[in-house]
Structures are given as structure tokens and as C-alpha cells.
């Protein structure tokens, strides 16, 4: 149900196919639920903070430049944006008469798909398995202080210090946001 799967399902339906989509979580995949979109909402909040900090350079004088970040409200705002977009994907699938099955699909010996005990007869099967956050095998990784990129997006407090292992897009975006929120950030 991520960007590869739902786009393929819609195109197959547009071409006249009777289409089913299997998703174990929420449609939209990592990007909509735990990646691109959630981090962009945090980056927008960080941009707002940076704009406030630099307002005087633009001739906007604030009486008090101090601020606090309410992470609970920020998480709720991120969740609202994600829900709006995933609901839009679900509505789009419904508009093309694509039946969505919730669960894990398994291909049977006769090349059909079994989902939660139900069999979906299939002429063609597209595998778009998606991704999941992983933890590298290093000492200390099992500590409750170690969070995946999925878990940090639900964090209700701002860490005083944050070390991010991985300078890819998600790591840099989260580091940038949390730096603006007040964390001392190191990217490794």
C-alpha cells in the first residue's frame, strides 16, 4: 500500500483490471506514515522557529524572542497531516473500486494470495513489500534510549542531546528539526 503498490493498483484498475491491494498497516507506506511527510511537518515547524529568531533582521521586532515547543501538540499536528493524506489515498483506491485487504499476504502454491485466511484469486501479482526501520548491530543498541526514525516521530519530549546515526535524508531532516526545537544534535 505504499507509493509503489497503490500507484500500481490504481494504474491496473485504470487499465481495466479487477484489483485487490494487501496492506498490513495503513496505506501510504513509509513516506506518508513514517518518513517524508512526518519529517516535513517537523521541518515546517523548525522553519517557523528559525523565522521568529531572525525576524529582527527583517525589521520585525518582537518583545520577547523566547519560545517553548509543545511536542504533544506537534505530534498531534503531524498525525493530522498524515491521516489526511492516508485517508486521501484510501479514498482514491476506493474510487477505482480497489478492494483493500488488511493483513499480511502470502502467495499460495496455486499462485493466489492468502490474507488472514481469505483467498484472493489472482492472475497477476505485484510485490511491493516496502521498508521498515532497522537497528544496526552495535553494543548498546537494545537500550530504551535508542530510537528508530519511526519511534522518534512519536517522541513527546525534546531530548537535551541527540546523536543520529546516519546522514541520509531522514536523519538530516530529523536532526535539523530537533536542533531548531532546542536539542544539541550530532549526526554520525
Short mmCIF file of N, CA and C in Angstrom, two decimals:
data_model
loop_
_atom_site.label_atom_id
_atom_site.label_comp_id
_atom_site.label_asym_id
_atom_site.label_seq_id
_atom_site.Cartn_x
_atom_site.Cartn_y
_atom_site.Cartn_z
N UNK A 1 0.80 -1.22 0.00
CA UNK A 1 0.00 0.00 0.00
C UNK A 1 0.83 1.26 0.00
N UNK A 2 2.13 1.14 -0.23
CA UNK A 2 2.98 2.33 -0.30
C UNK A 2 2.94 2.95 -1.68
N UNK A 3 3.82 3.91 -1.96
CA UNK A 3 3.76 4.62 -3.23
C UNK A 3 3.94 3.72 -4.46
N UNK A 4 4.66 2.63 -4.34
CA UNK A 4 4.77 1.70 -5.48
C UNK A 4 3.50 0.89 -5.62
N UNK A 5 3.02 0.35 -4.51
CA UNK A 5 1.85 -0.53 -4.54
C UNK A 5 0.56 0.17 -4.90
N UNK A 6 0.27 1.30 -4.27
CA UNK A 6 -1.02 1.93 -4.56
C UNK A 6 -1.04 2.56 -5.95
N UNK A 7 0.10 3.04 -6.42
CA UNK A 7 0.15 3.59 -7.78
C UNK A 7 -0.04 2.47 -8.80
N UNK A 8 0.61 1.33 -8.57
CA UNK A 8 0.45 0.17 -9.47
C UNK A 8 -1.00 -0.32 -9.45
N UNK A 9 -1.62 -0.35 -8.28
CA UNK A 9 -3.01 -0.80 -8.17
C UNK A 9 -3.95 0.13 -8.94
N UNK A 10 -3.75 1.42 -8.79
CA UNK A 10 -4.59 2.39 -9.50
C UNK A 10 -4.40 2.25 -11.00
N UNK A 11 -3.16 2.12 -11.45
CA UNK A 11 -2.92 2.00 -12.90
C UNK A 11 -3.54 0.73 -13.45
N UNK A 12 -3.42 -0.37 -12.71
CA UNK A 12 -4.03 -1.64 -13.15
C UNK A 12 -5.54 -1.49 -13.24
N UNK A 13 -6.14 -0.79 -12.30
CA UNK A 13 -7.59 -0.55 -12.35
C UNK A 13 -7.96 0.34 -13.53
N UNK A 14 -7.15 1.35 -13.81
CA UNK A 14 -7.39 2.22 -14.95
C UNK A 14 -7.32 1.45 -16.26
N UNK A 15 -6.51 0.41 -16.29
CA UNK A 15 -6.38 -0.41 -17.49
C UNK A 15 -7.43 -1.51 -17.57
N UNK A 16 -8.38 -1.49 -16.64
CA UNK A 16 -9.50 -2.42 -16.68
C UNK A 16 -9.37 -3.64 -15.80
N UNK A 17 -8.33 -3.73 -15.00
CA UNK A 17 -8.16 -4.89 -14.13
C UNK A 17 -9.05 -4.82 -12.90
N UNK A 18 -9.42 -6.00 -12.41
CA UNK A 18 -10.08 -6.10 -11.10
C UNK A 18 -8.94 -6.25 -10.10
N UNK A 19 -8.81 -5.29 -9.19
CA UNK A 19 -7.60 -5.17 -8.39
C UNK A 19 -7.90 -5.27 -6.90
N UNK A 20 -7.01 -5.99 -6.22
CA UNK A 20 -7.00 -6.05 -4.76
C UNK A 20 -5.64 -5.58 -4.29
N UNK A 21 -5.61 -4.95 -3.15
CA UNK A 21 -4.36 -4.47 -2.58
C UNK A 21 -4.28 -5.01 -1.16
N UNK A 22 -3.13 -5.53 -0.77
CA UNK A 22 -2.93 -6.07 0.58
C UNK A 22 -1.98 -5.14 1.33
N UNK A 23 -2.38 -4.71 2.50
CA UNK A 23 -1.55 -3.81 3.32
C UNK A 23 -1.67 -4.23 4.78
N UNK A 24 -0.53 -4.45 5.42
CA UNK A 24 -0.56 -4.87 6.82
C UNK A 24 -0.73 -3.70 7.78
N UNK A 25 -0.51 -2.47 7.30
CA UNK A 25 -0.59 -1.30 8.16
C UNK A 25 -1.58 -0.32 7.56
N UNK A 26 -1.20 0.93 7.41
CA UNK A 26 -2.04 1.96 6.83
C UNK A 26 -1.52 2.24 5.42
N UNK A 27 -2.40 2.41 4.45
CA UNK A 27 -1.95 2.74 3.10
C UNK A 27 -1.14 4.02 3.13
N UNK A 28 -0.23 4.13 2.18
CA UNK A 28 0.62 5.31 2.11
C UNK A 28 2.09 4.98 2.29
N UNK A 29 2.37 3.83 2.90
CA UNK A 29 3.75 3.38 3.06
C UNK A 29 4.56 4.24 4.00
N UNK A 30 5.86 3.99 3.98
CA UNK A 30 6.78 4.69 4.87
C UNK A 30 6.75 6.19 4.62
N UNK A 31 6.74 6.61 3.38
CA UNK A 31 6.80 8.04 3.06
C UNK A 31 5.68 8.82 3.74
N UNK A 32 4.45 8.39 3.55
CA UNK A 32 3.33 9.12 4.13
C UNK A 32 3.23 8.95 5.64
N UNK A 33 3.53 7.76 6.15
CA UNK A 33 3.29 7.46 7.55
C UNK A 33 4.46 7.72 8.50
N UNK A 34 5.68 7.43 8.07
CA UNK A 34 6.82 7.47 8.98
C UNK A 34 8.08 8.05 8.35
N UNK A 35 7.97 8.76 7.25
CA UNK A 35 9.16 9.26 6.57
C UNK A 35 8.99 10.67 6.08
N UNK A 36 8.89 10.81 4.77
CA UNK A 36 8.90 12.12 4.11
C UNK A 36 7.90 13.11 4.70
N UNK A 37 6.66 12.71 4.80
CA UNK A 37 5.61 13.65 5.22
C UNK A 37 5.75 14.04 6.69
N UNK A 38 5.89 13.08 7.63
CA UNK A 38 6.06 13.49 9.03
C UNK A 38 7.29 14.38 9.24
N UNK A 39 8.41 14.05 8.59
CA UNK A 39 9.59 14.89 8.79
C UNK A 39 9.39 16.27 8.19
N UNK A 40 8.64 16.37 7.10
CA UNK A 40 8.38 17.69 6.51
C UNK A 40 7.51 18.55 7.44
N UNK A 41 6.59 17.92 8.17
CA UNK A 41 5.79 18.72 9.11
C UNK A 41 6.69 19.26 10.22
N UNK A 42 7.63 18.44 10.68
CA UNK A 42 8.58 18.90 11.70
C UNK A 42 9.48 20.00 11.14
N UNK A 43 9.92 19.83 9.88
CA UNK A 43 10.76 20.86 9.27
C UNK A 43 10.02 22.19 9.10
N UNK A 44 8.73 22.12 8.81
CA UNK A 44 7.93 23.35 8.71
C UNK A 44 7.89 24.07 10.06
N UNK A 45 7.72 23.28 11.13
CA UNK A 45 7.73 23.88 12.48
C UNK A 45 9.10 24.47 12.78
N UNK A 46 10.17 23.77 12.41
CA UNK A 46 11.52 24.28 12.62
C UNK A 46 11.74 25.57 11.83
N UNK A 47 11.22 25.63 10.62
CA UNK A 47 11.33 26.82 9.79
C UNK A 47 10.62 28.01 10.45
N UNK A 48 9.47 27.74 11.05
CA UNK A 48 8.74 28.80 11.76
C UNK A 48 9.58 29.34 12.92
N UNK A 49 10.22 28.44 13.66
CA UNK A 49 11.08 28.86 14.78
C UNK A 49 12.24 29.71 14.26
N UNK A 50 12.88 29.25 13.19
CA UNK A 50 14.02 29.99 12.63
C UNK A 50 13.58 31.35 12.10
N UNK A 51 12.39 31.44 11.53
CA UNK A 51 11.86 32.72 11.05
C UNK A 51 11.65 33.68 12.22
N UNK A 52 11.13 33.18 13.31
CA UNK A 52 10.92 34.02 14.51
C UNK A 52 12.27 34.52 15.02
N UNK A 53 13.27 33.62 15.07
CA UNK A 53 14.59 34.01 15.57
C UNK A 53 15.23 35.11 14.73
N UNK A 54 14.94 35.12 13.42
CA UNK A 54 15.57 36.08 12.51
C UNK A 54 14.65 37.25 12.16
N UNK A 55 13.53 37.36 12.83
CA UNK A 55 12.55 38.39 12.50
C UNK A 55 13.13 39.80 12.60
N UNK A 56 13.97 40.04 13.60
CA UNK A 56 14.51 41.40 13.78
C UNK A 56 15.39 41.83 12.60
N UNK A 57 16.03 40.87 11.93
CA UNK A 57 16.85 41.20 10.75
C UNK A 57 15.98 41.68 9.60
N UNK A 58 14.71 41.36 9.66
CA UNK A 58 13.78 41.78 8.61
C UNK A 58 12.94 42.99 9.05
N UNK A 59 13.31 43.56 10.20
CA UNK A 59 12.60 44.74 10.68
C UNK A 59 11.38 44.41 11.53
N UNK A 60 11.22 43.18 11.91
CA UNK A 60 10.10 42.78 12.77
C UNK A 60 10.65 42.62 14.17
N UNK A 61 10.25 43.51 15.05
CA UNK A 61 10.77 43.49 16.40
C UNK A 61 9.76 42.80 17.33
N UNK A 62 10.22 41.74 17.93
CA UNK A 62 9.40 41.01 18.89
C UNK A 62 9.77 41.47 20.30
N UNK A 63 8.80 41.55 21.17
CA UNK A 63 9.09 41.95 22.55
C UNK A 63 9.93 40.91 23.26
N UNK A 64 9.67 39.64 22.91
CA UNK A 64 10.36 38.55 23.59
C UNK A 64 10.60 37.44 22.57
N UNK A 65 11.84 37.09 22.36
CA UNK A 65 12.17 36.08 21.35
C UNK A 65 12.18 34.66 21.92
N UNK A 66 11.82 34.51 23.20
CA UNK A 66 11.84 33.16 23.78
C UNK A 66 10.61 32.38 23.32
N UNK A 67 10.75 31.06 23.30
CA UNK A 67 9.65 30.20 22.89
C UNK A 67 9.80 28.84 23.56
N UNK A 68 8.74 28.09 23.58
CA UNK A 68 8.79 26.69 24.02
C UNK A 68 8.11 25.87 22.94
N UNK A 69 8.47 24.61 22.89
CA UNK A 69 7.89 23.69 21.92
C UNK A 69 7.05 22.68 22.67
N UNK A 70 5.79 22.55 22.29
CA UNK A 70 4.89 21.56 22.88
C UNK A 70 4.90 20.35 21.96
N UNK A 71 5.72 19.36 22.31
CA UNK A 71 5.87 18.19 21.45
C UNK A 71 4.58 17.39 21.32
N UNK A 72 3.75 17.37 22.36
CA UNK A 72 2.48 16.64 22.24
C UNK A 72 1.62 17.25 21.14
N UNK A 73 1.53 18.58 21.11
CA UNK A 73 0.76 19.25 20.06
C UNK A 73 1.42 19.05 18.69
N UNK A 74 2.75 19.06 18.67
CA UNK A 74 3.46 18.88 17.41
C UNK A 74 3.19 17.48 16.85
N UNK A 75 3.23 16.47 17.72
CA UNK A 75 2.96 15.09 17.28
C UNK A 75 1.52 14.98 16.78
N UNK A 76 0.58 15.59 17.50
CA UNK A 76 -0.83 15.56 17.07
C UNK A 76 -0.99 16.25 15.72
N UNK A 77 -0.30 17.37 15.51
CA UNK A 77 -0.37 18.06 14.22
C UNK A 77 0.19 17.21 13.10
N UNK A 78 1.33 16.57 13.35
CA UNK A 78 1.93 15.66 12.37
C UNK A 78 0.97 14.52 12.06
N UNK A 79 0.35 13.97 13.10
CA UNK A 79 -0.59 12.86 12.91
C UNK A 79 -1.81 13.29 12.08
N UNK A 80 -2.27 14.54 12.27
CA UNK A 80 -3.41 15.05 11.47
C UNK A 80 -3.04 15.12 9.99
N UNK A 81 -1.85 15.62 9.70
CA UNK A 81 -1.40 15.72 8.31
C UNK A 81 -1.30 14.33 7.69
N UNK A 82 -0.69 13.40 8.41
CA UNK A 82 -0.55 12.03 7.92
C UNK A 82 -1.92 11.40 7.67
N UNK A 83 -2.84 11.56 8.61
CA UNK A 83 -4.18 10.98 8.47
C UNK A 83 -4.91 11.54 7.26
N UNK A 84 -4.78 12.85 7.04
CA UNK A 84 -5.44 13.48 5.90
C UNK A 84 -4.92 12.87 4.59
N UNK A 85 -3.61 12.69 4.50
CA UNK A 85 -3.02 12.15 3.27
C UNK A 85 -3.31 10.66 3.09
N UNK A 86 -3.22 9.87 4.15
CA UNK A 86 -3.50 8.45 4.02
C UNK A 86 -4.99 8.21 3.75
N UNK A 87 -5.84 9.05 4.31
CA UNK A 87 -7.28 8.96 4.02
C UNK A 87 -7.54 9.29 2.55
N UNK A 88 -6.78 10.23 2.02
CA UNK A 88 -6.90 10.57 0.59
C UNK A 88 -6.50 9.41 -0.30
N UNK A 89 -5.43 8.71 0.07
CA UNK A 89 -5.01 7.53 -0.70
C UNK A 89 -6.08 6.46 -0.62
N UNK A 90 -6.62 6.23 0.59
CA UNK A 90 -7.68 5.22 0.75
C UNK A 90 -8.90 5.57 -0.09
N UNK A 91 -9.28 6.84 -0.12
CA UNK A 91 -10.43 7.28 -0.92
C UNK A 91 -10.15 7.09 -2.41
N UNK A 92 -8.94 7.36 -2.83
CA UNK A 92 -8.56 7.18 -4.23
C UNK A 92 -8.66 5.70 -4.62
N UNK A 93 -8.17 4.82 -3.77
CA UNK A 93 -8.27 3.39 -4.03
C UNK A 93 -9.73 2.97 -4.14
N UNK A 94 -10.55 3.47 -3.23
CA UNK A 94 -11.98 3.15 -3.25
C UNK A 94 -12.64 3.66 -4.52
N UNK A 95 -12.25 4.84 -4.97
CA UNK A 95 -12.84 5.42 -6.18
C UNK A 95 -12.56 4.58 -7.42
N UNK A 96 -11.48 3.81 -7.40
CA UNK A 96 -11.15 2.91 -8.50
C UNK A 96 -11.63 1.49 -8.24
N UNK A 97 -12.45 1.33 -7.21
CA UNK A 97 -13.03 0.03 -6.86
C UNK A 97 -11.95 -1.01 -6.55
N UNK A 98 -10.90 -0.56 -5.92
CA UNK A 98 -9.81 -1.46 -5.50
C UNK A 98 -10.13 -1.93 -4.08
N UNK A 99 -10.24 -3.23 -3.92
CA UNK A 99 -10.54 -3.79 -2.61
C UNK A 99 -9.23 -3.88 -1.82
N UNK A 100 -9.25 -3.29 -0.62
CA UNK A 100 -8.07 -3.31 0.25
C UNK A 100 -8.26 -4.37 1.33
N UNK A 101 -7.29 -5.26 1.41
CA UNK A 101 -7.27 -6.30 2.44
C UNK A 101 -6.23 -5.90 3.48
N UNK A 102 -6.61 -5.96 4.74
CA UNK A 102 -5.67 -5.60 5.81
C UNK A 102 -5.09 -6.86 6.42
N UNK A 103 -3.78 -6.97 6.35
CA UNK A 103 -3.08 -8.12 6.87
C UNK A 103 -1.84 -8.38 6.04
N UNK A 104 -1.23 -9.54 6.27
CA UNK A 104 -0.04 -9.94 5.54
C UNK A 104 -0.45 -10.95 4.47
N UNK A 105 -0.09 -10.68 3.23
CA UNK A 105 -0.41 -11.58 2.13
C UNK A 105 0.65 -12.65 1.97
N UNK A 106 0.19 -13.86 1.70
CA UNK A 106 1.11 -14.97 1.43
C UNK A 106 0.68 -15.63 0.13
N UNK A 107 1.64 -15.86 -0.75
CA UNK A 107 1.33 -16.49 -2.03
C UNK A 107 1.19 -17.99 -1.80
N UNK A 108 0.08 -18.56 -2.28
CA UNK A 108 -0.19 -19.99 -2.11
C UNK A 108 0.50 -20.78 -3.22
N UNK A 109 0.49 -22.10 -3.08
CA UNK A 109 1.11 -22.97 -4.10
C UNK A 109 0.46 -22.80 -5.46
N UNK A 110 -0.86 -22.53 -5.48
CA UNK A 110 -1.54 -22.37 -6.76
C UNK A 110 -1.54 -20.90 -7.23
N UNK A 111 -0.61 -20.11 -6.68
CA UNK A 111 -0.34 -18.73 -7.10
C UNK A 111 -1.51 -17.78 -6.91
N UNK A 112 -2.21 -17.97 -5.80
CA UNK A 112 -3.18 -17.00 -5.34
C UNK A 112 -2.59 -16.35 -4.09
N UNK A 113 -3.35 -15.46 -3.45
CA UNK A 113 -2.85 -14.78 -2.26
C UNK A 113 -3.78 -15.05 -1.10
N UNK A 114 -3.20 -15.46 0.02
CA UNK A 114 -3.97 -15.70 1.24
C UNK A 114 -3.70 -14.54 2.20
N UNK A 115 -4.79 -13.93 2.69
CA UNK A 115 -4.70 -12.84 3.66
C UNK A 115 -5.64 -13.17 4.80
N UNK A 116 -5.08 -13.37 5.97
CA UNK A 116 -5.90 -13.65 7.16
C UNK A 116 -6.92 -14.75 6.89
N UNK A 117 -6.52 -15.81 6.22
CA UNK A 117 -7.39 -16.95 5.94
C UNK A 117 -8.26 -16.80 4.71
N UNK A 118 -8.34 -15.64 4.15
CA UNK A 118 -9.15 -15.41 2.94
C UNK A 118 -8.25 -15.56 1.71
N UNK A 119 -8.80 -16.16 0.66
CA UNK A 119 -8.03 -16.38 -0.57
C UNK A 119 -8.45 -15.36 -1.63
N UNK A 120 -7.45 -14.71 -2.21
CA UNK A 120 -7.68 -13.78 -3.32
C UNK A 120 -7.17 -14.49 -4.57
N UNK A 121 -8.07 -14.76 -5.52
CA UNK A 121 -7.69 -15.38 -6.79
C UNK A 121 -6.99 -14.31 -7.63
N UNK A 122 -5.82 -14.66 -8.16
CA UNK A 122 -5.03 -13.66 -8.87
C UNK A 122 -4.47 -14.21 -10.18
N UNK A 123 -4.60 -13.40 -11.23
CA UNK A 123 -3.93 -13.73 -12.50
C UNK A 123 -2.51 -13.19 -12.48
N UNK A 124 -2.33 -12.02 -11.90
CA UNK A 124 -1.01 -11.37 -11.80
C UNK A 124 -0.85 -10.87 -10.37
N UNK A 125 0.40 -10.88 -9.90
CA UNK A 125 0.71 -10.40 -8.55
C UNK A 125 1.89 -9.44 -8.65
N UNK A 126 1.74 -8.29 -8.06
CA UNK A 126 2.83 -7.32 -7.98
C UNK A 126 3.29 -7.29 -6.52
N UNK A 127 4.58 -7.49 -6.31
CA UNK A 127 5.15 -7.42 -4.96
C UNK A 127 5.77 -6.05 -4.75
N UNK A 128 5.25 -5.32 -3.78
CA UNK A 128 5.79 -4.01 -3.42
C UNK A 128 5.88 -4.00 -1.90
N UNK A 129 6.87 -4.71 -1.39
CA UNK A 129 6.97 -5.02 0.04
C UNK A 129 7.31 -3.88 0.97
N UNK A 130 7.78 -2.78 0.47
CA UNK A 130 8.05 -1.63 1.33
C UNK A 130 9.31 -1.77 2.15
N UNK A 131 9.38 -0.98 3.20
CA UNK A 131 10.58 -0.94 4.04
C UNK A 131 10.18 -0.84 5.49
N UNK A 132 11.15 -1.06 6.36
CA UNK A 132 10.92 -0.85 7.78
C UNK A 132 12.22 -0.36 8.39
N UNK A 133 12.09 0.39 9.48
CA UNK A 133 13.27 0.91 10.16
C UNK A 133 14.02 -0.26 10.79
N UNK A 134 15.32 -0.20 10.74
CA UNK A 134 16.14 -1.26 11.32
C UNK A 134 17.13 -0.68 12.31
N UNK A 135 17.64 -1.55 13.16
CA UNK A 135 18.68 -1.15 14.10
C UNK A 135 19.95 -1.93 13.74
N UNK A 136 21.04 -1.20 13.67
CA UNK A 136 22.31 -1.84 13.34
C UNK A 136 22.82 -2.62 14.55
N UNK A 137 23.63 -3.61 14.30
CA UNK A 137 24.11 -4.50 15.35
C UNK A 137 25.36 -3.91 16.00
N UNK A 138 25.15 -3.04 17.01
CA UNK A 138 26.27 -2.47 17.75
C UNK A 138 25.96 -2.58 19.24
N UNK A 139 26.98 -2.62 20.09
CA UNK A 139 26.73 -2.70 21.53
C UNK A 139 25.89 -1.52 22.02
N UNK A 140 24.88 -1.81 22.84
CA UNK A 140 24.02 -0.78 23.42
C UNK A 140 22.76 -0.49 22.63
N UNK A 141 22.64 -1.09 21.46
CA UNK A 141 21.50 -0.78 20.58
C UNK A 141 20.16 -1.16 21.21
N UNK A 142 20.19 -2.11 22.16
CA UNK A 142 18.94 -2.56 22.79
C UNK A 142 18.46 -1.60 23.89
N UNK A 143 19.21 -0.56 24.17
CA UNK A 143 18.83 0.41 25.19
C UNK A 143 17.52 1.11 24.82
N UNK A 144 16.66 1.36 25.81
CA UNK A 144 15.42 2.11 25.52
C UNK A 144 15.68 3.55 25.07
N UNK A 145 16.93 4.01 25.24
CA UNK A 145 17.28 5.37 24.80
C UNK A 145 17.55 5.42 23.30
N UNK A 146 17.68 4.25 22.66
CA UNK A 146 17.93 4.19 21.23
C UNK A 146 16.59 4.10 20.51
N UNK A 147 16.35 5.04 19.62
CA UNK A 147 15.08 5.12 18.90
C UNK A 147 15.32 4.95 17.41
N UNK A 148 14.36 4.34 16.72
CA UNK A 148 14.41 4.32 15.26
C UNK A 148 13.81 5.63 14.76
N UNK A 149 13.93 5.86 13.47
CA UNK A 149 13.31 7.06 12.88
C UNK A 149 11.80 7.00 13.06
N UNK A 150 11.21 5.80 13.09
CA UNK A 150 9.77 5.68 13.34
C UNK A 150 9.43 6.16 14.75
N UNK A 151 10.20 5.71 15.71
CA UNK A 151 9.90 5.99 17.12
C UNK A 151 10.10 7.45 17.50
N UNK A 152 11.11 8.10 16.94
CA UNK A 152 11.38 9.49 17.30
C UNK A 152 10.24 10.41 16.85
N UNK A 153 9.51 9.99 15.83
CA UNK A 153 8.39 10.81 15.34
C UNK A 153 7.20 10.81 16.28
N UNK A 154 7.24 9.98 17.31
CA UNK A 154 6.18 9.99 18.32
C UNK A 154 6.69 10.46 19.67
N UNK A 155 7.93 10.91 19.73
CA UNK A 155 8.54 11.37 20.98
C UNK A 155 7.78 12.57 21.52
N UNK A 156 7.44 12.53 22.80
CA UNK A 156 6.64 13.59 23.41
C UNK A 156 7.47 14.64 24.14
N UNK A 157 8.79 14.47 24.16
CA UNK A 157 9.64 15.48 24.76
C UNK A 157 10.85 15.71 23.87
N UNK A 158 11.46 16.86 24.06
CA UNK A 158 12.63 17.21 23.26
C UNK A 158 13.86 16.74 24.02
N UNK A 159 14.67 15.88 23.42
CA UNK A 159 15.88 15.45 24.12
C UNK A 159 16.88 16.59 24.24
N UNK A 160 17.58 16.64 25.38
CA UNK A 160 18.60 17.67 25.56
C UNK A 160 19.71 17.48 24.52
N UNK A 161 20.13 16.22 24.35
CA UNK A 161 21.15 15.87 23.36
C UNK A 161 20.62 14.74 22.50
N UNK A 162 20.97 14.76 21.22
CA UNK A 162 20.50 13.75 20.28
C UNK A 162 21.64 13.40 19.33
N UNK A 163 22.02 12.12 19.31
CA UNK A 163 23.01 11.64 18.34
C UNK A 163 22.24 10.84 17.30
N UNK A 164 22.46 11.16 16.04
CA UNK A 164 21.77 10.48 14.95
C UNK A 164 22.82 9.70 14.17
N UNK A 165 22.59 8.38 14.06
CA UNK A 165 23.49 7.55 13.27
C UNK A 165 22.90 7.45 11.87
N UNK A 166 23.56 8.07 10.92
CA UNK A 166 23.09 8.06 9.54
C UNK A 166 22.79 9.46 9.05
N UNK A 167 23.55 9.88 8.05
CA UNK A 167 23.38 11.22 7.49
C UNK A 167 22.58 11.21 6.21
N UNK A 168 21.62 10.29 6.12
CA UNK A 168 20.72 10.28 4.96
C UNK A 168 19.64 11.34 5.13
N UNK A 169 18.69 11.33 4.22
CA UNK A 169 17.65 12.36 4.21
C UNK A 169 16.88 12.42 5.53
N UNK A 170 16.37 11.28 5.99
CA UNK A 170 15.56 11.28 7.21
C UNK A 170 16.39 11.72 8.41
N UNK A 171 17.62 11.21 8.54
CA UNK A 171 18.48 11.59 9.66
C UNK A 171 18.77 13.08 9.68
N UNK A 172 19.11 13.63 8.53
CA UNK A 172 19.43 15.07 8.46
C UNK A 172 18.18 15.91 8.72
N UNK A 173 17.05 15.51 8.17
CA UNK A 173 15.82 16.27 8.40
C UNK A 173 15.44 16.25 9.88
N UNK A 174 15.50 15.07 10.51
CA UNK A 174 15.17 15.00 11.94
C UNK A 174 16.18 15.78 12.77
N UNK A 175 17.46 15.70 12.41
CA UNK A 175 18.48 16.47 13.12
C UNK A 175 18.24 17.97 13.01
N UNK A 176 17.92 18.42 11.81
CA UNK A 176 17.64 19.85 11.58
C UNK A 176 16.45 20.30 12.42
N UNK A 177 15.39 19.51 12.41
CA UNK A 177 14.19 19.88 13.16
C UNK A 177 14.48 19.92 14.65
N UNK A 178 15.07 18.86 15.19
CA UNK A 178 15.31 18.81 16.64
C UNK A 178 16.32 19.85 17.09
N UNK A 179 17.26 20.25 16.24
CA UNK A 179 18.17 21.35 16.56
C UNK A 179 17.36 22.63 16.74
N UNK A 180 16.43 22.89 15.86
CA UNK A 180 15.59 24.09 15.99
C UNK A 180 14.68 24.02 17.21
N UNK A 181 14.27 22.80 17.58
CA UNK A 181 13.42 22.64 18.75
C UNK A 181 14.19 22.83 20.05
N UNK A 182 15.54 22.76 19.98
CA UNK A 182 16.35 23.00 21.17
C UNK A 182 17.31 21.90 21.54
N UNK A 183 17.35 20.79 20.81
CA UNK A 183 18.30 19.71 21.11
C UNK A 183 19.69 20.05 20.61
N UNK A 184 20.70 19.56 21.33
CA UNK A 184 22.07 19.62 20.86
C UNK A 184 22.24 18.37 20.00
N UNK A 185 22.40 18.53 18.68
CA UNK A 185 22.35 17.40 17.74
C UNK A 185 23.73 17.12 17.16
N UNK A 186 24.07 15.82 17.12
CA UNK A 186 25.27 15.35 16.45
C UNK A 186 24.84 14.28 15.46
N UNK A 187 25.27 14.41 14.20
CA UNK A 187 24.99 13.38 13.20
C UNK A 187 26.28 12.62 12.94
N UNK A 188 26.18 11.30 13.05
CA UNK A 188 27.34 10.43 12.83
C UNK A 188 27.13 9.70 11.51
#
